[in-house]
mmCIF file of C-alpha atoms and ligand atoms in Angstrom:
data_model
loop_
_atom_site.group_PDB
_atom_site.id
_atom_site.type_symbol
_atom_site.label_atom_id
_atom_site.label_comp_id
_atom_site.label_asym_id
_atom_site.label_seq_id
_atom_site.Cartn_x
_atom_site.Cartn_y
_atom_site.Cartn_z
ATOM 1 C CA THR A 1 26.466 -3.641 -19.906
ATOM 2 C CA ALA A 2 26.181 -6.822 -17.848
ATOM 3 C CA CYS A 3 25.321 -4.768 -14.812
ATOM 4 C CA SER A 4 22.389 -2.936 -16.332
ATOM 5 C CA SER A 5 20.884 -6.032 -18.037
ATOM 6 C CA LYS A 6 21.115 -7.899 -14.708
ATOM 7 C CA TYR A 7 19.374 -4.916 -13.078
ATOM 8 C CA VAL A 8 16.645 -4.790 -15.759
ATOM 9 C CA LEU A 9 16.037 -8.537 -15.481
ATOM 10 C CA SER A 10 15.564 -8.434 -11.714
ATOM 11 C CA HIS A 11 13.291 -5.414 -12.065
ATOM 12 C CA MET A 12 11.123 -6.818 -14.849
ATOM 13 C CA HIS A 13 10.682 -10.243 -13.258
ATOM 14 C CA PRO A 14 10.755 -9.577 -9.535
ATOM 15 C CA MET A 15 11.815 -12.884 -8.051
ATOM 16 C CA TRP A 16 9.759 -13.215 -4.881
ATOM 17 C CA GLN A 17 11.985 -14.016 -1.941
ATOM 18 C CA GLY A 18 12.152 -17.728 -1.226
ATOM 19 C CA PRO A 19 9.759 -20.611 -1.979
ATOM 20 C CA LEU A 20 6.163 -19.471 -1.813
ATOM 21 C CA ALA A 21 3.486 -21.331 0.075
ATOM 22 C CA VAL A 22 1.244 -20.315 -2.792
ATOM 23 C CA PRO A 23 -2.281 -21.353 -2.021
ATOM 24 C CA GLY A 24 -2.865 -23.785 -4.918
ATOM 25 C CA GLY A 25 -6.208 -22.108 -5.083
ATOM 26 C CA ASP A 26 -8.635 -21.658 -7.905
ATOM 27 C CA ARG A 27 -9.011 -17.901 -7.517
ATOM 28 C CA GLN A 28 -5.535 -16.498 -8.194
ATOM 29 C CA SER A 29 -5.215 -12.957 -9.566
ATOM 30 C CA PRO A 30 -4.475 -11.316 -11.930
ATOM 31 C CA ILE A 31 -6.737 -12.757 -14.625
ATOM 32 C CA ASP A 32 -7.540 -12.019 -18.268
ATOM 33 C CA ILE A 33 -10.980 -10.375 -18.334
ATOM 34 C CA VAL A 34 -12.800 -12.013 -21.271
ATOM 35 C CA VAL A 35 -15.385 -9.317 -21.986
ATOM 36 C CA ARG A 36 -17.757 -11.502 -24.010
ATOM 37 C CA LYS A 37 -17.912 -13.953 -21.064
ATOM 38 C CA SER A 38 -18.765 -11.272 -18.483
ATOM 39 C CA ILE A 39 -22.348 -11.265 -17.221
ATOM 40 C CA PHE A 40 -24.402 -8.142 -16.415
ATOM 41 C CA ASP A 41 -25.597 -8.277 -12.783
ATOM 42 C CA SER A 42 -28.517 -5.900 -12.134
ATOM 43 C CA GLU A 43 -28.230 -6.668 -8.395
ATOM 44 C CA LEU A 44 -24.929 -4.749 -8.211
ATOM 45 C CA LYS A 45 -25.295 -1.443 -6.340
ATOM 46 C CA PRO A 46 -23.546 1.839 -7.182
ATOM 47 C CA LEU A 47 -20.003 1.972 -5.823
ATOM 48 C CA VAL A 48 -19.633 4.537 -3.013
ATOM 49 C CA THR A 49 -16.177 5.944 -2.252
ATOM 50 C CA ASP A 50 -15.830 8.400 0.625
ATOM 51 C CA TYR A 51 -12.153 9.387 0.911
ATOM 52 C CA ASP A 52 -10.834 12.021 3.342
ATOM 53 C CA PRO A 53 -7.577 13.567 1.957
ATOM 54 C CA ASP A 54 -6.511 14.314 5.556
ATOM 55 C CA THR A 55 -5.982 10.579 6.142
ATOM 56 C CA CYS A 56 -3.149 10.558 3.575
ATOM 57 C CA GLN A 57 0.128 10.009 5.458
ATOM 58 C CA GLN A 58 3.192 8.915 3.489
ATOM 59 C CA ILE A 59 4.601 7.585 0.255
ATOM 60 C CA TRP A 60 7.269 4.887 0.151
ATOM 61 C CA ASN A 61 9.264 2.720 -2.259
ATOM 62 C CA ASN A 62 8.906 -0.918 -1.178
ATOM 63 C CA GLY A 63 11.256 -2.284 -3.821
ATOM 64 C CA TYR A 64 8.460 -3.469 -6.152
ATOM 65 C CA SER A 65 6.296 -0.346 -6.456
ATOM 66 C CA PHE A 66 5.576 2.836 -4.551
ATOM 67 C CA LEU A 67 2.739 2.954 -2.051
ATOM 68 C CA VAL A 68 0.716 5.934 -0.784
ATOM 69 C CA GLU A 69 -0.413 4.977 2.704
ATOM 70 C CA TYR A 70 -3.502 6.198 4.533
ATOM 71 C CA ASP A 71 -4.431 6.312 8.228
ATOM 72 C CA ASP A 72 -6.793 3.343 8.501
ATOM 73 C CA THR A 73 -7.328 3.526 12.276
ATOM 74 C CA THR A 74 -10.815 5.049 11.727
ATOM 75 C CA ASP A 75 -13.561 4.837 9.095
ATOM 76 C CA LYS A 76 -12.623 8.202 7.536
ATOM 77 C CA SER A 77 -11.754 6.892 4.067
ATOM 78 C CA THR A 78 -14.095 4.116 3.002
ATOM 79 C CA LEU A 79 -15.501 2.119 0.091
ATOM 80 C CA ARG A 80 -18.895 0.432 0.095
ATOM 81 C CA GLY A 81 -21.672 -0.631 -2.296
ATOM 82 C CA GLY A 82 -21.054 -2.305 -5.647
ATOM 83 C CA PRO A 83 -20.590 -6.034 -4.947
ATOM 84 C CA LEU A 84 -19.652 -5.357 -1.312
ATOM 85 C CA GLN A 85 -21.873 -6.216 1.670
ATOM 86 C CA ASP A 86 -19.686 -4.479 4.239
ATOM 87 C CA LYS A 87 -17.759 -1.221 4.656
ATOM 88 C CA PHE A 88 -14.081 -1.307 3.649
ATOM 89 C CA ARG A 89 -11.324 1.057 4.804
ATOM 90 C CA LEU A 90 -8.720 2.467 2.403
ATOM 91 C CA CYS A 91 -5.233 1.535 3.609
ATOM 92 C CA GLN A 92 -3.019 2.229 0.586
ATOM 93 C CA PHE A 93 -2.813 2.618 -3.156
ATOM 94 C CA HIS A 94 0.033 1.673 -5.498
ATOM 95 C CA PHE A 95 0.741 1.105 -9.177
ATOM 96 C CA HIS A 96 2.161 -1.626 -11.424
ATOM 97 C CA TRP A 97 3.982 -0.533 -14.581
ATOM 98 C CA GLY A 98 6.434 -1.812 -17.199
ATOM 99 C CA GLU A 99 9.706 -0.570 -18.679
ATOM 100 C CA SER A 100 7.856 0.323 -21.911
ATOM 101 C CA ASN A 101 4.345 1.446 -22.818
ATOM 102 C CA SER A 102 3.625 -1.992 -24.338
ATOM 103 C CA TRP A 103 3.178 -3.714 -20.987
ATOM 104 C CA GLY A 104 2.810 -3.084 -17.243
ATOM 105 C CA SER A 105 -0.756 -3.848 -16.180
ATOM 106 C CA GLU A 106 -1.478 -7.028 -14.191
ATOM 107 C CA HIS A 107 -5.033 -7.634 -15.410
ATOM 108 C CA THR A 108 -5.644 -7.814 -19.154
ATOM 109 C CA VAL A 109 -8.864 -7.191 -21.110
ATOM 110 C CA ASP A 110 -9.316 -9.700 -23.952
ATOM 111 C CA ARG A 111 -5.549 -10.234 -23.638
ATOM 112 C CA LYS A 112 -4.871 -6.487 -24.069
ATOM 113 C CA LEU A 113 -2.112 -5.148 -21.815
ATOM 114 C CA PHE A 114 -2.094 -1.551 -20.537
ATOM 115 C CA PRO A 115 1.085 0.392 -19.701
ATOM 116 C CA ALA A 116 0.144 0.555 -16.013
ATOM 117 C CA GLU A 117 -2.525 -0.320 -13.435
ATOM 118 C CA LEU A 118 -3.553 1.452 -10.210
ATOM 119 C CA HIS A 119 -4.665 -0.582 -7.173
ATOM 120 C CA LEU A 120 -6.619 1.045 -4.311
ATOM 121 C CA VAL A 121 -6.468 -1.422 -1.399
ATOM 122 C CA HIS A 122 -9.248 -1.554 1.236
ATOM 123 C CA TRP A 123 -9.996 -3.967 4.102
ATOM 124 C CA ASN A 124 -13.293 -5.036 5.698
ATOM 125 C CA SER A 125 -13.595 -2.908 8.862
ATOM 126 C CA ASP A 126 -17.064 -4.250 9.688
ATOM 127 C CA LYS A 127 -15.577 -7.714 10.281
ATOM 128 C CA TYR A 128 -11.913 -7.178 11.191
ATOM 129 C CA SER A 129 -9.836 -4.671 13.144
ATOM 130 C CA LEU A 130 -6.567 -4.766 11.191
ATOM 131 C CA PHE A 131 -5.474 -5.104 7.558
ATOM 132 C CA GLU A 132 -3.105 -7.935 8.588
ATOM 133 C CA GLU A 133 -6.109 -9.853 9.932
ATOM 134 C CA ALA A 134 -8.395 -9.170 6.955
ATOM 135 C CA VAL A 135 -5.701 -10.152 4.433
ATOM 136 C CA MET A 136 -6.095 -13.790 5.496
ATOM 137 C CA GLU A 137 -9.904 -13.904 5.306
ATOM 138 C CA GLU A 138 -12.337 -14.863 2.530
ATOM 139 C CA ASN A 139 -13.977 -11.457 2.125
ATOM 140 C CA GLY A 140 -11.328 -9.459 3.909
ATOM 141 C CA LEU A 141 -10.172 -7.134 1.119
ATOM 142 C CA ALA A 142 -11.569 -5.050 -1.727
ATOM 143 C CA VAL A 143 -9.199 -3.691 -4.367
ATOM 144 C CA ILE A 144 -10.228 -1.200 -7.064
ATOM 145 C CA GLY A 145 -8.165 -1.611 -10.247
ATOM 146 C CA VAL A 146 -7.851 1.242 -12.756
ATOM 147 C CA PHE A 147 -5.983 0.892 -16.068
ATOM 148 C CA LEU A 148 -3.660 3.697 -17.184
ATOM 149 C CA LYS A 149 -3.155 4.683 -20.823
ATOM 150 C CA VAL A 150 -0.556 7.118 -22.208
ATOM 151 C CA GLY A 151 -2.133 10.345 -23.397
ATOM 152 C CA LYS A 152 -2.763 13.732 -21.888
ATOM 153 C CA ARG A 153 -1.131 14.730 -18.616
ATOM 154 C CA HIS A 154 -3.093 13.815 -15.471
ATOM 155 C CA GLU A 155 -3.159 16.988 -13.312
ATOM 156 C CA GLY A 156 -4.144 15.129 -10.107
ATOM 157 C CA LEU A 157 -1.280 12.634 -10.537
ATOM 158 C CA GLN A 158 1.378 15.350 -10.825
ATOM 159 C CA LYS A 159 1.586 15.951 -7.035
ATOM 160 C CA LEU A 160 2.442 12.271 -6.667
ATOM 161 C CA VAL A 161 4.926 12.287 -9.589
ATOM 162 C CA ASP A 162 6.714 15.286 -8.007
ATOM 163 C CA ALA A 163 7.233 13.291 -4.796
ATOM 164 C CA LEU A 164 8.877 10.286 -6.506
ATOM 165 C CA PRO A 165 12.458 11.643 -6.809
ATOM 166 C CA ALA A 166 12.498 11.793 -2.989
ATOM 167 C CA ILE A 167 11.887 8.015 -2.776
ATOM 168 C CA ARG A 168 14.179 6.892 -5.598
ATOM 169 C CA HIS A 169 15.651 3.999 -3.599
ATOM 170 C CA LYS A 170 13.980 0.898 -2.146
ATOM 171 C CA GLY A 171 13.046 1.532 1.461
ATOM 172 C CA SER A 172 12.825 5.326 1.252
ATOM 173 C CA VAL A 173 9.709 6.989 2.690
ATOM 174 C CA VAL A 174 8.612 10.627 2.800
ATOM 175 C CA GLU A 175 5.629 12.424 4.307
ATOM 176 C CA PHE A 176 2.815 12.831 1.772
ATOM 177 C CA THR A 177 -0.375 14.598 2.826
ATOM 178 C CA ARG A 178 -3.669 15.910 1.586
ATOM 179 C CA PHE A 179 -3.995 13.705 -1.471
ATOM 180 C CA ASP A 180 -7.508 12.710 -2.558
ATOM 181 C CA PRO A 181 -7.300 9.347 -4.355
ATOM 182 C CA ALA A 182 -10.759 9.931 -5.864
ATOM 183 C CA CYS A 183 -8.985 12.168 -8.417
ATOM 184 C CA LEU A 184 -7.399 9.004 -9.854
ATOM 185 C CA LEU A 185 -10.744 7.318 -10.555
ATOM 186 C CA PRO A 186 -12.370 7.436 -14.011
ATOM 187 C CA SER A 187 -15.463 9.626 -14.527
ATOM 188 C CA ASN A 188 -17.906 6.689 -14.410
ATOM 189 C CA ILE A 189 -17.031 4.350 -11.492
ATOM 190 C CA ASP A 190 -20.230 2.325 -11.918
ATOM 191 C CA ASP A 191 -18.890 0.675 -15.062
ATOM 192 C CA TYR A 192 -16.714 -2.147 -13.678
ATOM 193 C CA TRP A 193 -15.987 -5.870 -13.762
ATOM 194 C CA THR A 194 -15.939 -7.647 -10.403
ATOM 195 C CA TYR A 195 -14.720 -11.116 -9.363
ATOM 196 C CA HIS A 196 -13.359 -12.957 -6.323
ATOM 197 C CA GLY A 197 -9.587 -13.311 -6.528
ATOM 198 C CA SER A 198 -6.345 -12.929 -4.660
ATOM 199 C CA LEU A 199 -3.494 -10.575 -3.940
ATOM 200 C CA THR A 200 -1.234 -10.465 -7.004
ATOM 201 C CA THR A 201 1.978 -10.438 -4.909
ATOM 202 C CA PRO A 202 2.920 -12.245 -1.693
ATOM 203 C CA PRO A 203 1.129 -13.291 0.471
ATOM 204 C CA LEU A 204 -1.108 -14.065 -2.604
ATOM 205 C CA THR A 205 -4.025 -14.847 -0.261
ATOM 206 C CA GLU A 206 -7.445 -15.403 -1.890
ATOM 207 C CA SER A 207 -9.161 -12.671 0.118
ATOM 208 C CA VAL A 208 -9.890 -10.021 -2.526
ATOM 209 C CA SER A 209 -13.120 -8.761 -4.048
ATOM 210 C CA TRP A 210 -11.691 -7.228 -7.226
ATOM 211 C CA ILE A 211 -13.466 -4.237 -8.776
ATOM 212 C CA VAL A 212 -11.762 -3.451 -12.105
ATOM 213 C CA MET A 213 -12.881 -0.234 -13.797
ATOM 214 C CA LYS A 214 -13.918 -0.470 -17.472
ATOM 215 C CA GLN A 215 -12.859 3.128 -18.102
ATOM 216 C CA HIS A 216 -9.131 3.843 -17.999
ATOM 217 C CA ILE A 217 -7.444 7.099 -16.952
ATOM 218 C CA GLU A 218 -4.876 8.919 -19.088
ATOM 219 C CA VAL A 219 -1.410 9.965 -17.887
ATOM 220 C CA SER A 220 1.359 11.553 -19.971
ATOM 221 C CA HIS A 221 4.410 9.697 -21.263
ATOM 222 C CA ASP A 222 6.602 11.954 -19.084
ATOM 223 C CA GLN A 223 4.599 11.136 -15.944
ATOM 224 C CA LEU A 224 4.999 7.406 -16.615
ATOM 225 C CA ALA A 225 8.724 7.933 -17.279
ATOM 226 C CA VAL A 226 9.095 9.225 -13.706
ATOM 227 C CA PHE A 227 7.525 5.955 -12.401
ATOM 228 C CA ARG A 228 10.253 4.128 -14.354
ATOM 229 C CA SER A 229 12.972 6.312 -12.861
ATOM 230 C CA LEU A 230 12.347 4.655 -9.488
ATOM 231 C CA LEU A 231 15.044 2.236 -8.436
ATOM 232 C CA PHE A 232 14.189 -1.068 -6.781
ATOM 233 C CA THR A 233 17.543 -1.396 -5.120
ATOM 234 C CA SER A 234 18.575 0.338 -1.932
ATOM 235 C CA ALA A 235 21.122 3.154 -1.955
ATOM 236 C CA GLU A 236 23.626 0.734 -0.409
ATOM 237 C CA GLU A 237 23.000 -1.915 -3.133
ATOM 238 C CA GLU A 238 23.464 0.856 -5.699
ATOM 239 C CA VAL A 239 26.998 1.499 -4.468
ATOM 240 C CA GLN A 240 27.753 -2.261 -4.502
ATOM 241 C CA LYS A 241 26.473 -2.590 -8.073
ATOM 242 C CA SER A 242 28.527 0.328 -9.356
ATOM 243 C CA MET A 243 31.620 -1.077 -7.588
ATOM 244 C CA GLU A 244 31.005 -4.461 -9.314
ATOM 245 C CA CYS A 245 30.951 -2.830 -12.740
ATOM 246 C CA PHE A 246 34.102 -0.912 -11.902
ATOM 247 C CA LYS A 247 35.808 -4.087 -10.493
ATOM 248 C CA GLY A 248 35.065 -5.943 -13.781
ATOM 249 C CA THR A 249 36.695 -3.183 -15.783
ATOM 250 C CA ARG A 250 39.860 -3.172 -13.627
ATOM 251 C CA LEU A 251 40.174 -7.003 -13.987
ATOM 252 C CA SER A 252 39.873 -6.945 -17.805
ATOM 253 C CA LEU A 253 42.183 -3.918 -17.980
ATOM 254 C CA GLY A 254 44.739 -5.879 -15.885
ATOM 255 C CA SER A 255 44.660 -8.872 -18.295
ATOM 256 C CA PHE A 256 44.922 -6.496 -21.286
ATOM 257 C CA ILE A 257 48.134 -4.945 -19.940
ATOM 258 C CA GLN A 258 49.624 -8.451 -19.164
ATOM 259 C CA ASN A 259 49.169 -9.797 -22.706
ATOM 260 C CA ASN A 260 51.000 -6.951 -24.389
HETATM 261 C C1 5RD B 301 0.730 -8.326 5.209
HETATM 262 C C2 5RD B 301 1.496 -7.214 4.529
HETATM 263 C C3 5RD B 301 1.408 -7.356 3.025
HETATM 264 C C4 5RD B 301 1.708 -6.055 2.272
HETATM 265 N N1 5RD B 301 1.258 -6.085 0.866
HETATM 266 C C5 5RD B 301 -0.027 -6.767 0.681
HETATM 267 C C6 5RD B 301 -0.587 -6.592 -0.722
HETATM 268 C C7 5RD B 301 -0.131 -7.395 -1.778
HETATM 269 C C8 5RD B 301 -0.685 -7.254 -3.059
HETATM 270 C C9 5RD B 301 -1.687 -6.318 -3.272
HETATM 271 S S1 5RD B 301 -2.418 -6.183 -4.867
HETATM 272 N N2 5RD B 301 -1.243 -5.967 -5.946
HETATM 273 O O1 5RD B 301 -3.081 -7.458 -5.127
HETATM 274 O O2 5RD B 301 -3.276 -5.004 -4.841
HETATM 275 C C10 5RD B 301 -2.142 -5.508 -2.217
HETATM 276 C C11 5RD B 301 -1.586 -5.636 -0.943
HETATM 277 ZN ZN1 ZN B 302 -1.214 -4.220 -6.887
#
């Protein structure tokens, strides 16, 4: 019906609010990773993640994705090494997905799309004291990207999937504790592409050292279906939308009765 297609359109092509002061920069993300043009860099160090599950705090639906947020007031959950010179603190992770398995990832590999992509967001705690500060700076952020493919069920992901029905509507948040994000990383985290880019959603600032894993992780079709069951409208907008559909019906019904 008109209502659902309108809903699907807004969901599939989230229209960012208002005109964007998009930095007309030359390092906007996401990008297509052209494998044959990537260069091996022997200077790159092993990537070192050190995540404390006790820093996991809450999970919330922000209207474009769902975020699992970590306590980033200390250096308890950090990322260092790889292309990074400093120590970076984990502040949140979230996913990007599509309405079907044929699309959803933001980065592509030789133009190949994946059904979903995980982003683990960290900020440079050696140089800055808050995420909001680091987000505006050249080497303020480091984001690990992991592609998701549909296959066997991901046991570590299930705890997260089970929490999603509680945050069905935009703006809902629930407590979420003791989750170790390392369980979402592929077996070999030293096989990655790295480049300097930007945030892929507002504020789109060019402050990100991207570290995109070559190895994907597998999740089941059912687990991905729960991602898609999330609504990106608030409970209040939901009521409005359903009233609109109903109103339309009454109007057409009225005209039908008149003409007979
Ligand atoms: C200042 C508050 C902004 C909240 N959101 C920032 C943000 C946007 C995009 C990404 S992503 N998709 O590039 O990893 C991460 C974090
Ligand atoms: Zn993202």
